[in-house]
PDB file of C-alpha atoms and ligand atoms in Angstrom:
ATOM      1  CA  SER A  16      18.340 -29.708 -31.764  1.00 47.00           C
ATOM      2  CA  LYS A  17      15.889 -31.542 -29.528  1.00 50.00           C
ATOM      3  CA  ILE A  18      12.466 -32.558 -30.666  1.00 56.00           C
ATOM      4  CA  TRP A  19       9.829 -32.574 -27.817  1.00 52.00           C
ATOM      5  CA  HIS A  20       6.472 -34.293 -28.232  1.00 53.00           C
ATOM      6  CA  ASN A  21       3.636 -32.658 -26.350  1.00 52.00           C
ATOM      7  CA  ASN A  22       0.816 -35.163 -27.096  1.00 53.00           C
ATOM      8  CA  THR A  23      -0.483 -33.423 -30.176  1.00 49.00           C
ATOM      9  CA  THR A  24       2.252 -31.046 -30.919  1.00 51.00           C
ATOM     10  CA  THR A  25       5.885 -31.495 -31.876  1.00 54.00           C
ATOM     11  CA  ILE A  26       8.090 -28.636 -30.900  1.00 56.00           C
ATOM     12  CA  HIS A  27      11.337 -28.232 -32.759  1.00 58.00           C
ATOM     13  CA  GLY A  28      14.364 -26.500 -31.154  1.00 59.00           C
ATOM     14  CA  ALA A  29      12.839 -26.111 -27.690  1.00 57.00           C
ATOM     15  CA  THR A  30      15.435 -26.202 -24.925  1.00 60.00           C
ATOM     16  CA  ASP A  31      13.182 -25.818 -21.964  1.00 62.00           C
ATOM     17  CA  TYR A  32      10.263 -28.020 -22.733  1.00 61.00           C
ATOM     18  CA  PRO A  33       8.270 -29.478 -21.086  1.00 63.00           C
ATOM     19  CA  PRO A  34       7.478 -26.235 -19.176  1.00 68.00           C
ATOM     20  CA  ILE A  35       7.498 -26.633 -15.402  1.00 78.00           C
ATOM     21  CA  LYS A  36       5.097 -24.389 -13.613  1.00 82.00           C
ATOM     22  CA  ARG A  37       6.991 -22.144 -11.095  1.00 86.00           C
ATOM     23  CA  GLU A  38       5.715 -22.694  -7.566  1.00 85.00           C
ATOM     24  CA  ASP A  39       8.002 -20.383  -5.774  1.00 85.00           C
ATOM     25  CA  ILE A  40       6.174 -17.325  -6.807  1.00 87.00           C
ATOM     26  CA  LEU A  41       5.617 -14.033  -4.818  1.00 89.00           C
ATOM     27  CA  GLU A  42       2.510 -14.483  -2.593  1.00 93.00           C
ATOM     28  CA  SER A  43      -0.334 -12.045  -3.390  1.00 95.00           C
ATOM     29  CA  ALA A  44       0.010 -10.337   0.058  1.00 96.00           C
ATOM     30  CA  GLN A  45       3.690  -9.762  -0.549  1.00 95.00           C
ATOM     31  CA  TYR A  46       2.945  -8.488  -4.054  1.00 97.00           C
ATOM     32  CA  PHE A  47       0.457  -5.966  -2.803  1.00 98.00           C
ATOM     33  CA  MET A  48       2.543  -4.771  -0.005  1.00 97.00           C
ATOM     34  CA  GLY A  49       5.412  -4.613  -2.565  1.00 97.00           C
ATOM     35  CA  VAL A  50       3.288  -2.281  -4.775  1.00 98.00           C
ATOM     36  CA  ALA A  51       2.628  -0.133  -1.651  1.00 98.00           C
ATOM     37  CA  LEU A  52       6.386   0.002  -0.900  1.00 98.00           C
ATOM     38  CA  LEU A  53       7.135   0.955  -4.488  1.00 98.00           C
ATOM     39  CA  ALA A  54       4.462   3.749  -4.361  1.00 98.00           C
ATOM     40  CA  ALA A  55       6.111   4.937  -1.146  1.00 98.00           C
ATOM     41  CA  GLN A  56       9.282   5.483  -3.083  1.00 98.00           C
ATOM     42  CA  ARG A  57       7.470   8.294  -4.987  1.00 98.00           C
ATOM     43  CA  SER A  58       6.975  10.355  -1.858  1.00 98.00           C
ATOM     44  CA  ARG A  59       8.965  13.527  -1.472  1.00 97.00           C
ATOM     45  CA  ASP A  60       8.582  13.534   2.323  1.00 98.00           C
ATOM     46  CA  PRO A  61      12.157  13.610   3.667  1.00 98.00           C
ATOM     47  CA  SER A  62      11.269  11.739   6.844  1.00 98.00           C
ATOM     48  CA  THR A  63       8.420   9.256   6.281  1.00 98.00           C
ATOM     49  CA  GLN A  64       7.454   7.859   2.862  1.00 98.00           C
ATOM     50  CA  VAL A  65       4.082   6.043   2.931  1.00 98.00           C
ATOM     51  CA  GLY A  66       2.535   3.961   0.212  1.00 98.00           C
ATOM     52  CA  ALA A  67      -0.995   2.402  -0.040  1.00 98.00           C
ATOM     53  CA  CYS A  68      -2.477  -0.135  -2.357  1.00 98.00           C
ATOM     54  CA  ILE A  69      -6.186  -0.956  -2.382  1.00 98.00           C
ATOM     55  CA  VAL A  70      -7.258  -4.389  -3.613  1.00 98.00           C
ATOM     56  CA  ASN A  71     -10.871  -5.545  -4.371  1.00 98.00           C
ATOM     57  CA  GLU A  72     -12.456  -8.976  -3.500  1.00 97.00           C
ATOM     58  CA  GLU A  73     -11.230 -10.320  -6.894  1.00 97.00           C
ATOM     59  CA  LYS A  74      -7.684  -9.541  -5.890  1.00 97.00           C
ATOM     60  CA  LYS A  75      -7.380  -6.768  -8.460  1.00 98.00           C
ATOM     61  CA  ILE A  76      -5.639  -3.488  -7.589  1.00 98.00           C
ATOM     62  CA  VAL A  77      -8.114  -0.617  -7.701  1.00 98.00           C
ATOM     63  CA  GLY A  78      -6.133   2.220  -6.191  1.00 98.00           C
ATOM     64  CA  VAL A  79      -2.497   3.191  -5.319  1.00 98.00           C
ATOM     65  CA  GLY A  80      -1.284   6.294  -3.584  1.00 98.00           C
ATOM     66  CA  TYR A  81       1.586   7.762  -1.539  1.00 98.00           C
ATOM     67  CA  ASN A  82       1.880  10.846   0.748  1.00 98.00           C
ATOM     68  CA  GLY A  83       2.404  14.069  -1.152  1.00 98.00           C
ATOM     69  CA  MET A  84       1.230  17.687  -1.473  1.00 98.00           C
ATOM     70  CA  PRO A  85      -2.123  18.437  -2.981  1.00 98.00           C
ATOM     71  CA  ASN A  86      -2.272  18.651  -6.761  1.00 97.00           C
ATOM     72  CA  GLY A  87      -1.232  21.979  -8.132  1.00 96.00           C
ATOM     73  CA  CYS A  88       0.311  23.156  -4.923  1.00 97.00           C
ATOM     74  CA  GLY A  89       3.882  22.284  -5.903  1.00 87.00           C
ATOM     75  CA  ASP A  90       6.199  20.008  -4.027  1.00 85.00           C
ATOM     76  CA  ASP A  91       8.707  22.766  -3.476  1.00 89.00           C
ATOM     77  CA  THR A  92       6.337  25.569  -2.357  1.00 95.00           C
ATOM     78  CA  LEU A  93       4.818  24.093   0.820  1.00 97.00           C
ATOM     79  CA  PRO A  94       7.052  23.145   3.737  1.00 97.00           C
ATOM     80  CA  TRP A  95       8.253  19.635   4.270  1.00 97.00           C
ATOM     81  CA  ARG A  96       9.526  20.303   7.834  1.00 97.00           C
ATOM     82  CA  ARG A  97       8.071  18.576  10.819  1.00 98.00           C
ATOM     83  CA  SER A  98       8.373  21.529  13.234  1.00 97.00           C
ATOM     84  CA  GLY A  99       8.460  25.307  12.894  1.00 94.00           C
ATOM     85  CA  ASP A 100       7.422  28.535  14.569  1.00 95.00           C
ATOM     86  CA  SER A 101       3.850  27.766  13.617  1.00 97.00           C
ATOM     87  CA  PRO A 102       2.062  24.645  12.469  1.00 96.00           C
ATOM     88  CA  VAL A 103       1.354  26.626   9.224  1.00 97.00           C
ATOM     89  CA  GLU A 104       5.000  26.242   8.552  1.00 97.00           C
ATOM     90  CA  THR A 105       5.088  22.415   8.867  1.00 98.00           C
ATOM     91  CA  LYS A 106       3.961  19.834   6.422  1.00 98.00           C
ATOM     92  CA  TYR A 107       1.196  18.487   8.658  1.00 98.00           C
ATOM     93  CA  PHE A 108      -1.392  21.060   7.567  1.00 98.00           C
ATOM     94  CA  TYR A 109      -0.825  20.257   3.823  1.00 98.00           C
ATOM     95  CA  VAL A 110       0.258  16.756   3.017  1.00 98.00           C
ATOM     96  CA  CYS A 111      -2.312  14.300   1.597  1.00 98.00           C
ATOM     97  CA  HIS A 112      -1.734  10.915   3.245  1.00 98.00           C
ATOM     98  CA  ALA A 113      -1.130   7.845   1.121  1.00 98.00           C
ATOM     99  CA  GLU A 114      -4.468   6.339   1.996  1.00 98.00           C
ATOM    100  CA  LEU A 115      -6.415   9.461   0.897  1.00 98.00           C
ATOM    101  CA  ASN A 116      -4.588   9.465  -2.448  1.00 98.00           C
ATOM    102  CA  ALA A 117      -5.162   5.750  -2.938  1.00 98.00           C
ATOM    103  CA  ILE A 118      -8.883   6.285  -2.415  1.00 98.00           C
ATOM    104  CA  MET A 119      -8.964   9.340  -4.657  1.00 98.00           C
ATOM    105  CA  ASN A 120      -7.084   7.516  -7.323  1.00 98.00           C
ATOM    106  CA  LYS A 121      -9.555   4.638  -7.422  1.00 97.00           C
ATOM    107  CA  ASN A 122     -10.371   3.152 -10.758  1.00 96.00           C
ATOM    108  CA  SER A 123     -13.625   1.444  -9.717  1.00 94.00           C
ATOM    109  CA  ALA A 124     -17.013   2.774  -8.761  1.00 95.00           C
ATOM    110  CA  ASP A 125     -16.581   2.095  -5.087  1.00 95.00           C
ATOM    111  CA  LEU A 126     -14.235   0.435  -2.610  1.00 97.00           C
ATOM    112  CA  LYS A 127     -16.773  -1.705  -0.761  1.00 97.00           C
ATOM    113  CA  GLY A 128     -15.237  -4.916   0.554  1.00 98.00           C
ATOM    114  CA  CYS A 129     -11.682  -3.955  -0.380  1.00 98.00           C
ATOM    115  CA  THR A 130      -8.502  -4.512   1.478  1.00 98.00           C
ATOM    116  CA  ILE A 131      -5.881  -1.746   1.929  1.00 98.00           C
ATOM    117  CA  TYR A 132      -2.188  -2.561   2.030  1.00 98.00           C
ATOM    118  CA  VAL A 133      -0.425   0.392   3.664  1.00 98.00           C
ATOM    119  CA  THR A 134       3.201   0.698   4.684  1.00 98.00           C
ATOM    120  CA  LEU A 135       2.329   2.670   7.852  1.00 98.00           C
ATOM    121  CA  PHE A 136      -0.611   2.142  10.215  1.00 98.00           C
ATOM    122  CA  PRO A 137      -3.495   4.516   9.271  1.00 98.00           C
ATOM    123  CA  CYS A 138      -3.889   7.673  11.290  1.00 98.00           C
ATOM    124  CA  ASN A 139      -7.269   8.619  12.782  1.00 98.00           C
ATOM    125  CA  GLU A 140      -8.149  10.800   9.678  1.00 98.00           C
ATOM    126  CA  CYS A 141      -7.333   8.040   7.291  1.00 98.00           C
ATOM    127  CA  SER A 142      -9.211   5.440   9.318  1.00 98.00           C
ATOM    128  CA  LYS A 143     -12.279   7.670   9.050  1.00 98.00           C
ATOM    129  CA  LEU A 144     -11.879   7.701   5.277  1.00 98.00           C
ATOM    130  CA  LEU A 145     -11.301   3.909   4.990  1.00 98.00           C
ATOM    131  CA  ILE A 146     -14.419   3.225   7.161  1.00 98.00           C
ATOM    132  CA  GLN A 147     -16.530   5.621   5.149  1.00 98.00           C
ATOM    133  CA  ALA A 148     -15.251   4.199   1.837  1.00 98.00           C
ATOM    134  CA  GLY A 149     -16.370   0.690   2.844  1.00 98.00           C
ATOM    135  CA  ILE A 150     -12.873  -0.864   3.211  1.00 98.00           C
ATOM    136  CA  LYS A 151     -13.129  -4.068   5.110  1.00 98.00           C
ATOM    137  CA  ASN A 152      -9.517  -4.982   5.943  1.00 98.00           C
ATOM    138  CA  VAL A 153      -6.218  -3.200   6.752  1.00 98.00           C
ATOM    139  CA  ILE A 154      -2.819  -4.782   6.303  1.00 98.00           C
ATOM    140  CA  TYR A 155       0.034  -2.606   7.490  1.00 98.00           C
ATOM    141  CA  LEU A 156       3.725  -2.763   7.802  1.00 97.00           C
ATOM    142  CA  SER A 157       5.133  -0.203  10.161  1.00 97.00           C
ATOM    143  CA  ASP A 158       3.435   0.731  13.378  1.00 98.00           C
ATOM    144  CA  LYS A 159       5.991   3.283  14.469  1.00 98.00           C
ATOM    145  CA  TYR A 160       3.460   5.690  15.988  1.00 98.00           C
ATOM    146  CA  HIS A 161       1.533   2.903  17.766  1.00 98.00           C
ATOM    147  CA  ASP A 162       1.340   4.872  21.069  1.00 98.00           C
ATOM    148  CA  ASP A 163       0.398   8.222  19.511  1.00 98.00           C
ATOM    149  CA  GLU A 164      -3.074   9.472  20.428  1.00 98.00           C
ATOM    150  CA  LYS A 165      -4.006   9.598  16.764  1.00 98.00           C
ATOM    151  CA  THR A 166      -3.152   5.867  16.352  1.00 98.00           C
ATOM    152  CA  VAL A 167      -5.038   5.052  19.624  1.00 98.00           C
ATOM    153  CA  ALA A 168      -8.074   6.852  18.190  1.00 98.00           C
ATOM    154  CA  SER A 169      -7.542   5.094  14.898  1.00 98.00           C
ATOM    155  CA  ARG A 170      -7.582   1.710  16.399  1.00 98.00           C
ATOM    156  CA  ARG A 171     -10.621   2.559  18.445  1.00 98.00           C
ATOM    157  CA  MET A 172     -12.605   3.476  15.310  1.00 98.00           C
ATOM    158  CA  LEU A 173     -11.427   0.465  13.346  1.00 98.00           C
ATOM    159  CA  ASP A 174     -12.409  -1.750  16.277  1.00 98.00           C
ATOM    160  CA  LEU A 175     -15.838  -0.232  16.535  1.00 98.00           C
ATOM    161  CA  ALA A 176     -16.375  -0.550  12.785  1.00 98.00           C
ATOM    162  CA  GLY A 177     -15.350  -4.145  12.887  1.00 98.00           C
ATOM    163  CA  ILE A 178     -12.441  -3.602  10.562  1.00 98.00           C
ATOM    164  CA  PRO A 179      -9.560  -6.006  11.299  1.00 98.00           C
ATOM    165  CA  TYR A 180      -6.019  -4.797  10.983  1.00 98.00           C
ATOM    166  CA  GLN A 181      -2.990  -7.185  10.592  1.00 97.00           C
ATOM    167  CA  ASN A 182       0.672  -6.618  10.548  1.00 96.00           C
ATOM    168  CA  SER A 183       2.419  -7.965   7.503  1.00 91.00           C
ATOM    169  CA  PHE A 184       6.261  -8.534   7.620  1.00 77.00           C
ATOM    170  CA  VAL A 185       7.262  -8.681   4.064  1.00 49.00           C
ATOM    171  CA  ARG A 186      10.433 -10.223   2.872  1.00 46.00           C
ATOM    172  CA  MET A 187      10.948  -8.946  -0.592  1.00 46.00           C
ATOM    173  CA  LYS A 188      12.520 -11.641  -2.681  1.00 44.00           C
ATOM    174  CA  ALA A 189      14.400 -11.096  -5.841  1.00 43.00           C
ATOM    175  CA  VAL A 190      12.457 -12.116  -8.850  1.00 39.00           C
ATOM    176  CA  GLY A 191      14.641 -13.665 -11.445  1.00 36.00           C
TER     177      GLY A 191
HETATM  178  N1  LIG B 219      -1.442   6.964   7.855  1.00 69.22           N
HETATM  179  C1  LIG B 219      -0.564   7.906   7.441  1.00 69.22           C
HETATM  180  C2  LIG B 219       0.167   8.648   8.354  1.00 69.22           C
HETATM  181  C3  LIG B 219       1.152   9.467   7.897  1.00 69.22           C
HETATM  182  N2  LIG B 219       1.232   9.654   6.571  1.00 69.22           N
HETATM  183  C4  LIG B 219       2.203  10.678   6.057  1.00 69.22           C
HETATM  184  C5  LIG B 219       2.011  12.049   6.498  1.00 69.22           C
HETATM  185  C6  LIG B 219       3.434  12.575   6.549  1.00 69.22           C
HETATM  186  O1  LIG B 219       3.860  12.984   5.209  1.00 69.22           O
HETATM  187  C7  LIG B 219       4.173  11.368   6.967  1.00 69.22           C
HETATM  188  C8  LIG B 219       4.473  11.338   8.484  1.00 69.22           C
HETATM  189  O2  LIG B 219       5.553  12.250   8.737  1.00 69.22           O
HETATM  190  P1  LIG B 219       6.363  12.162  10.114  1.00 69.22           P
HETATM  191  O3  LIG B 219       5.631  12.708  11.193  1.00 69.22           O
HETATM  192  O4  LIG B 219       6.769  10.698  10.359  1.00 69.22           O
HETATM  193  O5  LIG B 219       7.639  12.969   9.804  1.00 69.22           O
HETATM  194  O6  LIG B 219       3.472  10.255   6.575  1.00 69.22           O
HETATM  195  C9  LIG B 219       0.475   8.931   5.687  1.00 69.22           C
HETATM  196  O7  LIG B 219       0.620   9.156   4.401  1.00 69.22           O
HETATM  197  N3  LIG B 219      -0.441   8.047   6.140  1.00 69.22           N
HETATM  198 ZN1   ZN B 220      -3.431   9.435   7.644  1.00 69.22          ZN
END
């Protein structure tokens, strides 16, 4: 076996010494959006699965969430359909959005100065929550409801509150 000398240490039997630092690592923005995408995979919504990951100024994850029915209400009891005879028979009156859940799941005292990575552009209700929670930056992936009135109102509030929003195209790379 090889004997490697590391200034002060002699390492017997090492096959991969000296260690070379990996440079081709996942960038932090990709990592955080990756966490949001993974969280989205937990959603039971048959049409749109949304994930959100909140990150503080030290680049630590402080909250993760996905869209789902309120706690204790049962995923199979309330409707998941998009349309029905009455809005009471659709998911929209019940589902908790990913951003709401990420905020409620926070593991820090507050979310002031945080960035949210979210797989779908925040709706108007979520933008209200983000603003009031003190979130300072929004990174999103899909903007499929860009022209909806709710999204127009959402952008209007974020603009007024001085919260920038950026689109992030994530190319997930295999980690091996
Ligand atoms: N900012 C958002 C916007 C929507 N959602 C959730 C709410 C629903 O479960 C789903 C949208 O359903 P669709 O109308 O596309 O069938 O996405 C969210 O979590 N956050
Ligand atoms: Zn929302």
